């Protein structure tokens, strides 16, 4: 008679065998079915389409940006499979989070708004424009205009006060991380600029893609071997030192920008070398031979991936697949890598997480030969979904432009106060000296104004002069109160608790910027 423990083990294996995602990789219909299963598991975490919930937001512990990235995966899902099940949810979520100025800057997210956060929503909108995803309802901003708004605002934040240029990580100076200039913020802007150039055939966008790339090379965020490093500290160190950790989403985001520029410039050797260099670096850095050539990010080795980082492989897989259409010389290399990783990812989508369907929950460590790693979440589902979809790239339509059938309406001046920041203009924040001078001048003016007011009051023999004095010195100041969602503080604390669980030697206190010198330790 079997012992209870042995019986339980056998039953567990039987459940796994029945529930695991089975894919015939030679049959597109089977691959699409598998993608549908994974997408359903991903959407099990989303509650924004339920009564009383906020459209476009994921529950704790997910930050705002990851919801925007998730909608991009759902647009990919529709594009690759033709299944429109989630299209209405995508449109509702993206449009609900555009904010009062149609630029993906909702007031409730200013507490933690990074340039990269805003960019991920814009990249999803741009994917919708490039693939004729159903246009928003009349009166709502077009997909293309939303990406243009983000581009216009972000180049207005280009900062030459330190490091000779670059986009800071955070939008607002009060936010932790404002002192950093990082690859994901600048790389995402290259991604957006290159794709806008291709879609609109407006070379202004391409000039910015070139400019940002050159700046990243100059300070070393991209080296001569096309390794993409994470960030550099601007205010104290003037970008003279780098955080040399390499995250796969940085490289993937840059790859899409380079491949798009290669396509836009009709094979310019500079962009060929950049795309080819990134392809080779990606194949070496994130598909280690000793793990069977399966995609792997740095934090997996140390069991230290936080919630954000568990989604990073989704973006590398997404941009690898898309790049093969724009730079066809990458197709053979990338398709081989995607197929190996897709098979490994699907094989371990056999877990039993608390939310995704039992027996079909995806983990992160695809190299474990079909063994679920015990983790679950939106990031894991999204990563598995994108890599599985990527194997269908040869059967998927090439991204459109405004001359090849793209229907999304353009608005080159979109964005808040974009009229005062034309796209070709570089806005330089005031230096510390300039700020000090401004304060001194302001103080002098206030002293003179006070003395003048006192003098006029002391000489005011007639009542009407007192009235005139009062009205001439009252200047209304417009204030735009920052509305903070009630859940923001709780969400931030939850993320901080999660990070404290990471060994100190492998962690940094900032979101998505961690593992100091882990790359050297590998």
Tab-separated table of N, CA and C in Angstrom, residues 206-269:
chain	number	residue	atom	x	y	z
A	206	UNK	N	13.663	61.507	-35.695
A	206	UNK	CA	14.877	60.720	-35.926
A	206	UNK	C	16.112	61.448	-35.405
A	207	UNK	N	16.136	62.758	-35.557
A	207	UNK	CA	17.267	63.539	-35.061
A	207	UNK	C	17.396	63.405	-33.551
A	208	UNK	N	16.260	63.358	-32.876
A	208	UNK	CA	16.310	63.178	-31.427
A	208	UNK	C	16.765	61.774	-31.043
A	209	UNK	N	16.344	60.766	-31.793
A	209	UNK	CA	16.817	59.407	-31.515
A	209	UNK	C	18.333	59.346	-31.631
A	210	UNK	N	18.864	59.957	-32.661
A	210	UNK	CA	20.322	60.003	-32.856
A	210	UNK	C	20.998	60.755	-31.721
A	211	UNK	N	20.417	61.881	-31.346
A	211	UNK	CA	21.002	62.735	-30.306
A	211	UNK	C	21.078	62.002	-28.963
A	212	UNK	N	20.005	61.330	-28.612
A	212	UNK	CA	19.970	60.639	-27.322
A	212	UNK	C	20.948	59.470	-27.314
A	213	UNK	N	20.992	58.717	-28.411
A	213	UNK	CA	21.940	57.605	-28.495
A	213	UNK	C	23.374	58.107	-28.329
A	214	UNK	N	23.715	59.172	-29.053
A	214	UNK	CA	25.078	59.713	-28.972
A	214	UNK	C	25.413	60.135	-27.549
A	215	UNK	N	24.458	60.743	-26.871
A	215	UNK	CA	24.708	61.158	-25.486
A	215	UNK	C	24.948	59.941	-24.595
A	216	UNK	N	24.148	58.893	-24.752
A	216	UNK	CA	24.322	57.694	-23.935
A	216	UNK	C	25.688	57.057	-24.181
A	217	UNK	N	26.140	57.065	-25.420
A	217	UNK	CA	27.479	56.554	-25.730
A	217	UNK	C	28.553	57.432	-25.084
A	218	UNK	N	28.345	58.730	-25.124
A	218	UNK	CA	29.347	59.662	-24.604
A	218	UNK	C	29.598	59.453	-23.118
A	219	UNK	N	28.540	59.254	-22.338
A	219	UNK	CA	28.763	59.083	-20.901
A	219	UNK	C	29.013	57.620	-20.527
A	220	UNK	N	28.844	56.699	-21.477
A	220	UNK	CA	29.190	55.305	-21.233
A	220	UNK	C	28.049	54.387	-20.890
A	221	UNK	N	26.796	54.859	-20.957
A	221	UNK	CA	25.688	53.948	-20.688
A	221	UNK	C	25.611	52.839	-21.741
A	222	UNK	N	26.131	53.118	-22.934
A	222	UNK	CA	26.343	52.097	-23.960
A	222	UNK	C	27.843	52.062	-24.235
A	223	UNK	N	28.464	50.886	-24.151
A	223	UNK	CA	29.905	50.838	-24.402
A	223	UNK	C	30.207	50.357	-25.820
A	224	UNK	N	31.489	50.215	-26.122
A	224	UNK	CA	31.893	49.874	-27.482
A	224	UNK	C	31.465	48.469	-27.887
A	225	UNK	N	31.120	47.638	-26.910
A	225	UNK	CA	30.637	46.284	-27.196
A	225	UNK	C	29.115	46.188	-27.129
A	226	UNK	N	28.473	47.330	-27.035
A	226	UNK	CA	27.008	47.430	-27.019
A	226	UNK	C	26.390	46.801	-25.775
A	227	UNK	N	27.147	46.774	-24.695
A	227	UNK	CA	26.549	46.480	-23.407
A	227	UNK	C	25.796	47.733	-22.946
A	228	UNK	N	24.619	47.550	-22.405
A	228	UNK	CA	23.814	48.673	-21.939
A	228	UNK	C	23.777	48.628	-20.419
A	229	UNK	N	24.357	49.643	-19.784
A	229	UNK	CA	24.412	49.704	-18.328
A	229	UNK	C	23.229	50.503	-17.784
A	230	UNK	N	23.010	50.387	-16.487
A	230	UNK	CA	21.726	50.834	-15.955
A	230	UNK	C	21.594	52.333	-15.761
A	231	UNK	N	22.538	52.977	-15.054
A	231	UNK	CA	22.324	54.380	-14.725
A	231	UNK	C	23.611	55.047	-14.298
A	232	UNK	N	23.534	56.358	-14.115
A	232	UNK	CA	24.648	57.128	-13.582
A	232	UNK	C	24.087	58.266	-12.740
A	233	UNK	N	24.836	58.625	-11.708
A	233	UNK	CA	24.403	59.689	-10.801
A	233	UNK	C	24.817	61.037	-11.380
A	234	UNK	N	23.844	61.939	-11.499
A	234	UNK	CA	24.082	63.189	-12.214
A	234	UNK	C	24.532	64.337	-11.315
A	235	UNK	N	23.848	64.565	-10.212
A	235	UNK	CA	24.057	65.800	-9.465
A	235	UNK	C	25.387	65.843	-8.724
A	236	UNK	N	25.779	64.754	-8.098
A	236	UNK	CA	27.050	64.745	-7.353
A	236	UNK	C	28.233	64.377	-8.242
A	237	UNK	N	28.035	63.424	-9.142
A	237	UNK	CA	29.161	62.842	-9.889
A	237	UNK	C	29.199	63.261	-11.356
A	238	UNK	N	28.198	64.002	-11.809
A	238	UNK	CA	28.160	64.465	-13.194
A	238	UNK	C	28.323	63.312	-14.183
A	239	UNK	N	27.756	62.168	-13.834
A	239	UNK	CA	27.766	60.972	-14.688
A	239	UNK	C	29.172	60.463	-14.995
A	240	UNK	N	30.088	60.654	-14.041
A	240	UNK	CA	31.458	60.152	-14.234
A	240	UNK	C	31.610	58.714	-13.764
A	241	UNK	N	30.617	58.176	-13.063
A	241	UNK	CA	30.623	56.779	-12.652
A	241	UNK	C	29.309	56.134	-13.066
A	242	UNK	N	29.376	54.841	-13.369
A	242	UNK	CA	28.207	54.119	-13.857
A	242	UNK	C	27.818	53.000	-12.916
A	243	UNK	N	26.523	52.742	-12.826
A	243	UNK	CA	26.021	51.490	-12.281
A	243	UNK	C	26.044	50.504	-13.449
A	244	UNK	N	26.948	49.550	-13.420
A	244	UNK	CA	27.201	48.681	-14.576
A	244	UNK	C	26.329	47.424	-14.600
A	245	UNK	N	25.311	47.380	-13.785
A	245	UNK	CA	24.386	46.257	-13.895
A	245	UNK	C	23.670	46.313	-15.236
A	246	UNK	N	23.451	45.136	-15.804
A	246	UNK	CA	22.817	45.048	-17.116
A	246	UNK	C	21.485	44.303	-16.974
A	247	UNK	N	20.400	45.023	-17.258
A	247	UNK	CA	19.072	44.449	-17.195
A	247	UNK	C	18.559	44.247	-18.607
A	248	UNK	N	17.872	43.146	-18.822
A	248	UNK	CA	17.502	42.785	-20.189
A	248	UNK	C	16.536	43.782	-20.810
A	249	UNK	N	15.701	44.442	-20.006
A	249	UNK	CA	14.746	45.364	-20.614
A	249	UNK	C	15.409	46.622	-21.135
A	250	UNK	N	16.536	47.029	-20.537
A	250	UNK	CA	17.286	48.152	-21.080
A	250	UNK	C	17.758	47.838	-22.499
A	251	UNK	N	18.393	46.679	-22.652
A	251	UNK	CA	18.911	46.291	-23.958
A	251	UNK	C	17.783	46.108	-24.969
A	252	UNK	N	16.673	45.499	-24.545
A	252	UNK	CA	15.562	45.268	-25.460
A	252	UNK	C	14.928	46.558	-25.941
A	253	UNK	N	14.772	47.513	-25.042
A	253	UNK	CA	14.169	48.786	-25.417
A	253	UNK	C	15.051	49.546	-26.395
A	254	UNK	N	16.364	49.522	-26.159
A	254	UNK	CA	17.316	50.145	-27.077
A	254	UNK	C	17.311	49.433	-28.430
A	255	UNK	N	17.205	48.117	-28.397
A	255	UNK	CA	17.199	47.335	-29.631
A	255	UNK	C	16.081	47.780	-30.563
A	256	UNK	N	14.880	47.938	-30.033
A	256	UNK	CA	13.756	48.334	-30.874
A	256	UNK	C	13.997	49.704	-31.492
A	257	UNK	N	14.574	50.607	-30.726
A	257	UNK	CA	14.891	51.924	-31.277
A	257	UNK	C	15.898	51.836	-32.398
A	258	UNK	N	16.953	51.046	-32.213
A	258	UNK	CA	18.001	50.916	-33.227
A	258	UNK	C	17.471	50.244	-34.490
A	259	UNK	N	16.710	49.155	-34.318
A	259	UNK	CA	16.164	48.442	-35.476
A	259	UNK	C	15.202	49.331	-36.260
A	260	UNK	N	14.416	50.130	-35.549
A	260	UNK	CA	13.492	51.037	-36.229
A	260	UNK	C	14.252	52.101	-37.001
A	261	UNK	N	15.330	52.620	-36.431
A	261	UNK	CA	16.136	53.606	-37.133
A	261	UNK	C	16.827	52.985	-38.343
A	262	UNK	N	17.267	51.740	-38.231
A	262	UNK	CA	17.837	51.036	-39.377
A	262	UNK	C	16.809	50.978	-40.511
A	263	UNK	N	15.569	50.699	-40.154
A	263	UNK	CA	14.502	50.628	-41.146
A	263	UNK	C	14.182	52.010	-41.711
A	264	UNK	N	14.089	52.995	-40.849
A	264	UNK	CA	13.733	54.353	-41.277
A	264	UNK	C	14.794	54.938	-42.199
A	265	UNK	N	16.074	54.658	-41.908
A	265	UNK	CA	17.174	55.208	-42.712
A	265	UNK	C	17.513	54.329	-43.902
A	266	UNK	N	16.706	53.293	-44.110
A	266	UNK	CA	16.883	52.384	-45.244
A	266	UNK	C	18.276	51.750	-45.249
A	267	UNK	N	18.673	51.296	-44.061
A	267	UNK	CA	19.895	50.513	-43.963
A	267	UNK	C	21.160	51.302	-43.708
A	268	UNK	N	21.052	52.445	-43.092
A	268	UNK	CA	22.238	53.238	-42.755
A	268	UNK	C	23.246	52.371	-42.004
A	269	UNK	N	24.529	52.361	-42.434
A	269	UNK	CA	25.534	51.507	-41.781
A	269	UNK	C	25.689	51.770	-40.283
